[in-house]
XYZ file of C-alpha atoms in Angstrom:
483
model
C 100.105 110.160 94.592
C 99.317 106.450 94.988
C 96.479 104.451 93.483
C 94.440 101.692 95.105
C 93.683 98.874 92.686
C 90.906 96.422 93.568
C 90.791 93.194 91.564
C 87.497 91.401 90.716
C 88.085 88.979 93.610
C 88.623 91.842 96.075
C 92.442 91.754 96.298
C 93.849 95.219 97.047
C 97.073 96.670 95.603
C 98.363 100.133 96.554
C 101.089 101.493 94.284
C 102.240 104.414 92.173
C 104.301 102.264 89.815
C 103.104 103.089 86.313
C 103.666 99.619 84.835
C 101.803 97.919 87.704
C 98.820 100.286 87.504
C 98.446 99.940 83.737
C 98.931 96.167 83.707
C 96.163 95.743 86.311
C 93.685 97.970 84.467
C 91.101 96.451 82.139
C 91.823 98.507 79.014
C 89.532 98.043 76.002
C 90.618 100.902 73.725
C 93.165 99.681 71.153
C 95.337 102.814 71.329
C 95.301 102.744 75.127
C 96.631 99.179 74.960
C 99.613 100.494 73.031
C 100.376 102.827 75.949
C 100.136 99.870 78.345
C 102.652 97.988 76.186
C 104.814 101.125 76.120
C 104.973 101.140 79.914
C 105.838 97.430 79.955
C 108.628 97.978 77.413
C 110.168 100.689 79.595
C 109.879 98.405 82.622
C 111.505 95.439 80.872
C 114.331 97.425 79.303
C 115.160 99.975 82.027
C 113.061 99.014 85.069
C 112.248 102.602 86.080
C 110.532 105.635 84.548
C 107.357 103.768 83.595
C 105.079 106.616 84.682
C 107.148 109.302 82.971
C 107.150 107.547 79.608
C 103.334 107.315 79.571
C 102.955 110.959 80.705
C 105.278 112.043 77.882
C 103.487 109.922 75.268
C 100.100 111.269 76.388
C 101.347 114.841 76.193
C 102.768 114.254 72.688
C 99.437 112.829 71.534
C 97.667 115.881 72.961
C 99.968 118.225 71.065
C 99.596 116.128 67.913
C 95.802 116.549 68.155
C 96.176 120.337 68.181
C 98.432 120.194 65.102
C 95.973 117.954 63.253
C 93.238 120.530 63.904
C 95.452 123.094 62.178
C 95.510 120.885 59.080
C 99.095 119.619 59.320
C 99.535 116.126 57.849
C 100.288 113.303 60.337
C 103.409 112.264 58.417
C 104.862 115.788 58.786
C 104.021 115.758 62.507
C 105.736 112.375 62.944
C 108.822 113.633 61.092
C 108.946 116.757 63.277
C 108.614 114.708 66.484
C 111.439 112.435 65.349
C 113.637 115.433 64.598
C 112.887 116.987 67.992
C 113.606 113.701 69.768
C 117.075 113.551 68.217
C 117.727 117.122 69.386
C 116.644 116.129 72.905
C 118.929 113.049 72.911
C 121.888 115.194 71.797
C 121.119 117.771 74.501
C 121.069 115.046 77.150
C 124.506 113.828 76.090
C 125.853 117.393 76.307
C 124.510 118.153 79.793
C 125.012 114.660 81.279
C 127.660 114.336 83.976
C 129.723 111.228 84.751
C 129.553 110.000 88.328
C 132.580 108.331 89.826
C 132.158 105.767 92.558
C 134.535 103.408 94.308
C 134.131 100.629 96.843
C 134.943 103.239 99.509
C 132.586 105.895 98.113
C 129.213 104.528 97.016
C 127.233 107.668 97.835
C 126.722 108.610 94.128
C 125.067 105.228 93.571
C 123.013 105.635 96.734
C 121.772 109.043 95.524
C 120.510 107.566 92.234
C 118.691 104.747 94.052
C 117.223 107.226 96.576
C 115.795 109.290 93.687
C 113.820 106.288 92.420
C 112.516 105.565 95.947
C 111.612 109.176 96.758
C 108.032 108.978 95.438
C 107.192 105.540 96.846
C 105.379 104.399 99.979
C 108.758 103.279 101.353
C 110.386 106.726 101.145
C 110.761 107.026 104.954
C 113.310 104.161 104.707
C 114.750 105.244 101.359
C 118.334 105.614 102.629
C 118.514 102.078 104.032
C 116.671 100.462 101.109
C 118.886 102.329 98.617
C 121.994 101.004 100.381
C 120.599 97.457 100.331
C 119.769 97.720 96.607
C 123.203 99.072 95.659
C 125.075 96.491 97.744
C 122.970 93.690 96.239
C 123.719 94.857 92.691
C 127.451 95.210 93.390
C 127.508 91.709 94.912
C 126.303 90.111 91.664
C 127.766 92.584 89.137
C 130.236 91.521 86.459
C 132.439 94.617 86.581
C 134.594 93.623 83.604
C 131.595 93.378 81.285
C 129.763 96.201 83.100
C 126.657 94.056 83.373
C 124.344 92.825 86.128
C 122.159 89.719 86.114
C 119.218 90.660 88.337
C 118.056 87.025 88.339
C 120.822 86.383 90.894
C 119.063 88.714 93.354
C 116.183 86.921 95.067
C 113.521 88.850 96.960
C 111.648 87.213 99.809
C 108.935 88.957 101.808
C 107.408 88.160 105.178
C 104.612 90.065 106.880
C 105.537 91.295 110.339
C 108.056 93.732 111.885
C 108.665 96.998 110.003
C 110.340 98.179 106.815
C 113.437 99.071 108.835
C 113.975 95.350 109.484
C 114.506 94.658 105.772
C 117.951 93.139 105.321
C 120.401 91.927 102.689
C 121.592 88.349 103.058
C 124.702 87.251 101.178
C 123.207 83.893 100.413
C 119.837 82.330 99.701
C 116.636 82.273 101.751
C 114.013 79.593 101.221
C 110.441 79.740 102.436
C 110.818 76.150 103.682
C 111.691 74.282 106.860
C 113.516 71.088 107.760
C 111.465 68.066 106.733
C 111.553 66.607 110.267
C 110.879 68.677 113.376
C 113.774 67.012 115.273
C 116.426 67.602 112.617
C 119.139 70.127 113.593
C 118.163 73.763 113.028
C 121.714 74.966 112.412
C 124.404 73.312 110.310
C 127.917 74.733 110.183
C 130.297 73.977 107.305
C 127.381 72.558 105.322
C 128.056 70.176 102.453
C 124.865 70.323 100.401
C 123.574 67.651 98.037
C 121.232 69.368 95.545
C 118.823 66.728 94.213
C 116.146 66.809 91.554
C 115.523 63.068 92.047
C 112.774 62.058 94.510
C 113.490 60.019 97.668
C 111.153 57.185 96.685
C 111.245 53.835 94.862
C 110.946 53.964 91.059
C 107.412 53.863 89.745
C 106.281 52.017 86.595
C 105.371 54.176 83.622
C 102.098 52.287 83.088
C 99.489 50.825 85.425
C 100.454 47.559 87.106
C 98.765 45.282 89.619
C 100.627 43.556 92.442
C 99.005 40.511 94.061
C 100.129 39.675 97.604
C 98.976 36.268 98.803
C 100.581 35.973 102.232
C 102.392 37.871 105.006
C 105.846 36.766 103.830
C 105.326 38.362 100.417
C 104.129 41.576 102.033
C 107.169 41.591 104.332
C 109.468 40.941 101.371
C 107.896 43.855 99.445
C 108.277 46.166 102.458
C 111.935 45.174 102.856
C 112.573 45.755 99.157
C 111.012 49.200 99.363
C 113.022 50.044 102.468
C 116.211 48.894 100.722
C 115.577 51.466 98.005
C 115.395 54.155 100.685
C 118.466 52.939 102.597
C 120.535 52.708 99.382
C 119.556 56.276 98.458
C 120.424 57.600 101.924
C 123.715 55.668 101.919
C 124.663 57.011 98.476
C 124.237 60.570 99.758
C 125.943 59.925 103.115
C 128.977 58.328 101.421
C 129.716 61.597 99.611
C 130.159 63.383 102.953
C 126.993 65.455 102.564
C 125.365 66.724 105.765
C 122.330 68.433 104.146
C 119.988 67.408 101.318
C 117.879 69.826 99.279
C 115.299 67.936 97.238
C 113.096 69.385 94.510
C 110.453 66.748 95.197
C 108.681 65.542 98.302
C 109.166 62.252 100.137
C 106.946 60.231 102.412
C 107.167 59.691 106.176
C 109.254 56.533 105.868
C 111.962 58.285 103.827
C 111.794 61.228 106.223
C 112.253 58.912 109.215
C 115.248 57.162 107.602
C 116.887 60.495 106.852
C 116.427 61.523 110.473
C 117.762 58.166 111.737
C 120.864 58.545 109.575
C 121.408 62.114 110.845
C 120.975 63.570 107.376
C 118.920 66.821 107.544
C 116.757 67.463 104.501
C 114.539 70.130 102.943
C 111.846 69.085 100.474
C 109.800 70.804 97.766
C 112.531 73.335 96.905
C 111.601 75.247 93.729
C 113.559 74.943 90.503
C 114.648 78.618 90.461
C 115.856 78.351 94.081
C 117.783 75.170 93.214
C 119.653 76.999 90.461
C 120.471 79.965 92.716
C 121.702 77.646 95.484
C 123.882 75.765 93.002
C 125.403 79.065 91.808
C 125.921 80.412 95.327
C 127.434 77.233 96.801
C 129.437 76.134 93.720
C 127.438 72.912 93.703
C 125.973 70.824 90.904
C 122.335 69.839 90.545
C 122.138 66.016 90.590
C 119.287 64.474 88.535
C 119.650 60.840 89.752
C 121.175 59.011 92.695
C 123.646 57.072 90.533
C 125.402 60.386 89.755
C 125.814 61.574 93.362
C 129.478 62.303 94.172
C 131.537 64.439 96.550
C 132.727 66.847 93.820
C 129.107 67.849 93.085
C 128.336 69.006 96.618
C 127.725 72.671 97.360
C 129.444 74.329 100.302
C 128.136 76.954 102.718
C 129.552 78.191 106.014
C 126.193 78.221 107.774
C 122.678 76.904 107.116
C 120.046 77.716 109.708
C 116.299 77.569 110.178
C 114.775 80.854 111.338
C 111.311 81.306 112.846
C 109.348 84.571 112.898
C 106.833 85.875 115.393
C 104.086 83.646 116.756
C 102.862 82.380 113.378
C 105.320 79.464 113.332
C 106.526 80.608 109.910
C 110.004 79.285 109.260
C 112.630 79.924 106.624
C 115.917 78.289 105.681
C 118.842 80.684 105.415
C 121.975 79.574 103.513
C 124.850 81.952 104.336
C 128.631 82.292 103.932
C 128.477 80.677 100.503
C 131.640 79.977 98.527
C 130.405 82.092 95.643
C 128.691 85.309 96.740
C 127.212 85.874 93.257
C 123.730 85.228 94.593
C 122.039 87.277 97.297
C 118.606 87.605 98.894
C 116.792 90.750 99.969
C 114.494 89.850 102.858
C 111.664 92.396 102.955
C 109.568 92.979 106.072
C 106.422 95.063 106.431
C 103.298 95.562 108.500
C 100.981 93.924 105.968
C 101.021 92.180 102.605
C 100.282 95.376 100.649
C 103.326 97.151 102.125
C 105.592 94.148 101.534
C 104.564 93.825 97.877
C 104.953 97.561 97.211
C 108.359 97.502 98.951
C 109.417 94.685 96.618
C 108.360 96.718 93.555
C 110.139 99.807 94.872
C 113.356 97.899 95.609
C 113.192 96.380 92.120
C 113.159 99.910 90.649
C 116.162 100.855 92.798
C 118.000 97.688 91.678
C 117.366 98.595 88.035
C 118.650 102.153 88.553
C 121.847 100.876 90.183
C 122.294 98.389 87.338
C 121.864 101.159 84.752
C 124.539 103.280 86.445
C 126.963 100.344 86.348
C 126.239 99.912 82.644
C 126.722 103.619 81.935
C 127.854 105.957 84.705
C 126.387 109.110 83.119
C 123.474 110.832 84.829
C 121.131 113.715 84.108
C 119.291 115.687 86.767
C 115.721 115.021 87.873
C 112.961 117.285 89.103
C 112.047 118.101 85.494
C 115.442 119.778 84.951
C 116.422 117.708 81.907
C 112.961 118.084 80.320
C 113.160 121.881 80.662
C 116.714 121.929 79.273
C 115.658 119.810 76.277
C 112.563 121.975 75.752
C 114.723 125.123 75.609
C 117.190 123.487 73.182
C 114.364 122.286 70.911
C 112.729 125.750 70.868
C 116.052 127.276 69.798
C 116.527 124.655 67.076
C 112.955 125.141 65.806
C 113.767 128.741 64.828
C 116.249 127.398 62.261
C 113.778 125.003 60.609
C 112.017 126.563 57.633
C 109.737 123.634 56.708
C 106.320 122.593 58.073
C 108.073 120.348 60.630
C 108.872 123.493 62.649
C 105.372 123.360 64.188
C 105.786 119.737 65.258
C 109.232 120.417 66.725
C 107.806 123.274 68.809
C 104.901 121.024 69.875
C 107.402 118.417 71.115
C 109.029 121.099 73.261
C 105.612 122.059 74.664
C 104.890 118.384 75.439
C 108.078 118.107 77.496
C 106.743 120.792 79.851
C 104.096 118.316 81.032
C 106.635 116.451 83.204
C 107.859 119.373 85.380
C 104.313 120.759 85.441
C 102.960 117.454 86.788
C 105.787 117.256 89.345
C 104.931 120.730 90.611
C 101.222 119.910 90.824
C 101.845 116.656 92.731
C 104.094 118.527 95.159
C 101.365 121.043 96.036
C 102.961 123.904 94.069
C 101.236 126.125 91.473
C 102.192 124.235 88.289
C 102.260 126.997 85.636
C 103.887 129.607 87.878
C 106.534 127.134 89.113
C 107.355 126.000 85.571
C 107.733 129.602 84.389
C 110.078 130.427 87.288
C 112.336 127.407 86.694
C 112.448 128.037 82.941
C 113.482 131.650 83.556
C 116.160 130.563 86.048
C 117.611 128.042 83.593
C 117.723 130.653 80.838
C 119.297 133.324 83.061
C 121.970 131.057 84.583
C 122.330 128.681 81.592
C 122.252 125.866 84.123
C 120.643 122.558 83.073
C 120.686 121.317 86.685
C 117.824 123.573 87.802
C 114.493 121.819 88.317
C 111.316 121.901 90.397
C 111.994 122.099 94.133
C 109.444 119.391 94.999
C 110.737 118.938 98.554
C 110.839 122.724 99.099
C 114.348 122.660 100.564
C 115.098 126.145 99.248
C 117.214 125.389 96.169
C 116.340 124.447 92.588
C 119.756 122.886 91.978
C 119.050 119.169 91.577
C 122.735 118.326 91.950
C 122.750 119.931 95.398
C 119.562 118.016 96.282
C 121.038 114.747 94.989
C 118.242 114.062 92.481
C 119.711 112.019 89.632
C 118.375 109.942 86.729
C 120.518 107.494 84.708
C 121.161 108.890 81.227
C 120.266 105.650 79.429
C 116.932 105.462 81.271
C 115.904 108.980 80.295
C 117.024 108.496 76.680
C 114.979 105.299 76.474
C 111.929 107.184 77.796
C 112.119 109.767 75.007
C 112.822 107.238 72.252
C 110.061 104.809 73.234
C 107.425 107.529 73.703
C 108.296 109.113 70.344
C 108.230 105.760 68.496
C 104.779 104.857 69.838
C 103.324 108.309 69.050
C 104.754 108.169 65.517
C 103.164 104.753 65.025
C 99.784 106.005 66.279
C 99.945 109.088 64.025
C 100.360 106.889 60.951
C 97.130 105.000 61.676
C 94.252 106.358 59.564
C 91.635 103.660 60.125
C 90.694 100.830 62.499
C 89.534 97.625 60.840
C 88.128 94.736 62.854
C 89.585 91.599 61.309
C 86.890 89.258 60.067
C 84.319 92.055 59.597
C 83.590 92.464 55.897
């Protein structure tokens, strides 16, 4: 289920992303803030599973409360939880399956991305968005190091059209337009000068006064200023550049001279965009006009200005770049809320695809891995003779909260469904059996294509256990400065 968040100034956000919901909430309780930080840690490290990690931590705290009522010491509970977590991690490694994908068969990657999109607002387009996310990650992936720099994937959103019109562009999109309305809207074989120096005369560092006594002095000053502009334009033109991207603005006179010299320009380009363009076009960012040269130009097969709808919104699209290690996902949607949620959902899918490239082992979703770990921990608890046995069993009980919540959110009877799946797993000794949330008629998550990256699920368990252990060791709250 989704949540509607309303900010103090009336801005509405609709999402079911755990990290987004918790970060927007005004939390005053100190322990609750730790759970907010827990969700953020999962989001920063893995990018997905932010809701699950908080559900697991909350369930562990609930079980810890019951053990404390029985008189078991918090240190013993923390030790038992740690022991159970290690059993769960080992069980995951045993039941995890490797997935093999090639450039001709990317369906295993698509399935993992689809799983992360299945509970989002955008699920009706999950197949297309999953394909876009996987192709974007593969475009920027360093396959030798098995790593992905998600900073090379830029996401732009524009209200209008539908989610189905979302597209992947092997290049960079800028929310800008040509500085002059009569400049060409399409440039083929573009040679791009990437400038962080402004198109304007140098300004003194301190305040100065200029006294003009007659028309000749004014004319001389105007000619001097214009010479600065013409020298700058000439320096760029001499390199063979046919497009200028400038981080700063320039006035109408500079704009007019650029147009006269048939040198299209885009102004007020952001610093992050400048870096991405430099990477994509194999160009160099030039900080001053004295350093402009032909070898520092970026190259792109096509640069075009695109307009959308009747709003006169325009964007610059830089395509067919020499280096495809920078891509843009252009998200469309009926309103701003849908566009922003689509961006968050695609980000989760990007993170899942990245995790699979880092480690191609997966476990099965639908609560299957939680039930398998719960069964393994219950079996191991029988062999523990110390007080920690109670905490280990409590950890196994806490894991049942995930499949139980899945069943409840799917409109199924939670306790009855959990009991059925547990019995099926025990009878068939099959760790792939989970909650049939979509009610397709099978509990086999492999047949349904519901996968979770192994490293993401392991991180969930480890982070939740660490935070609960830390909370259990707190015996008093002291306000600093209050004595």
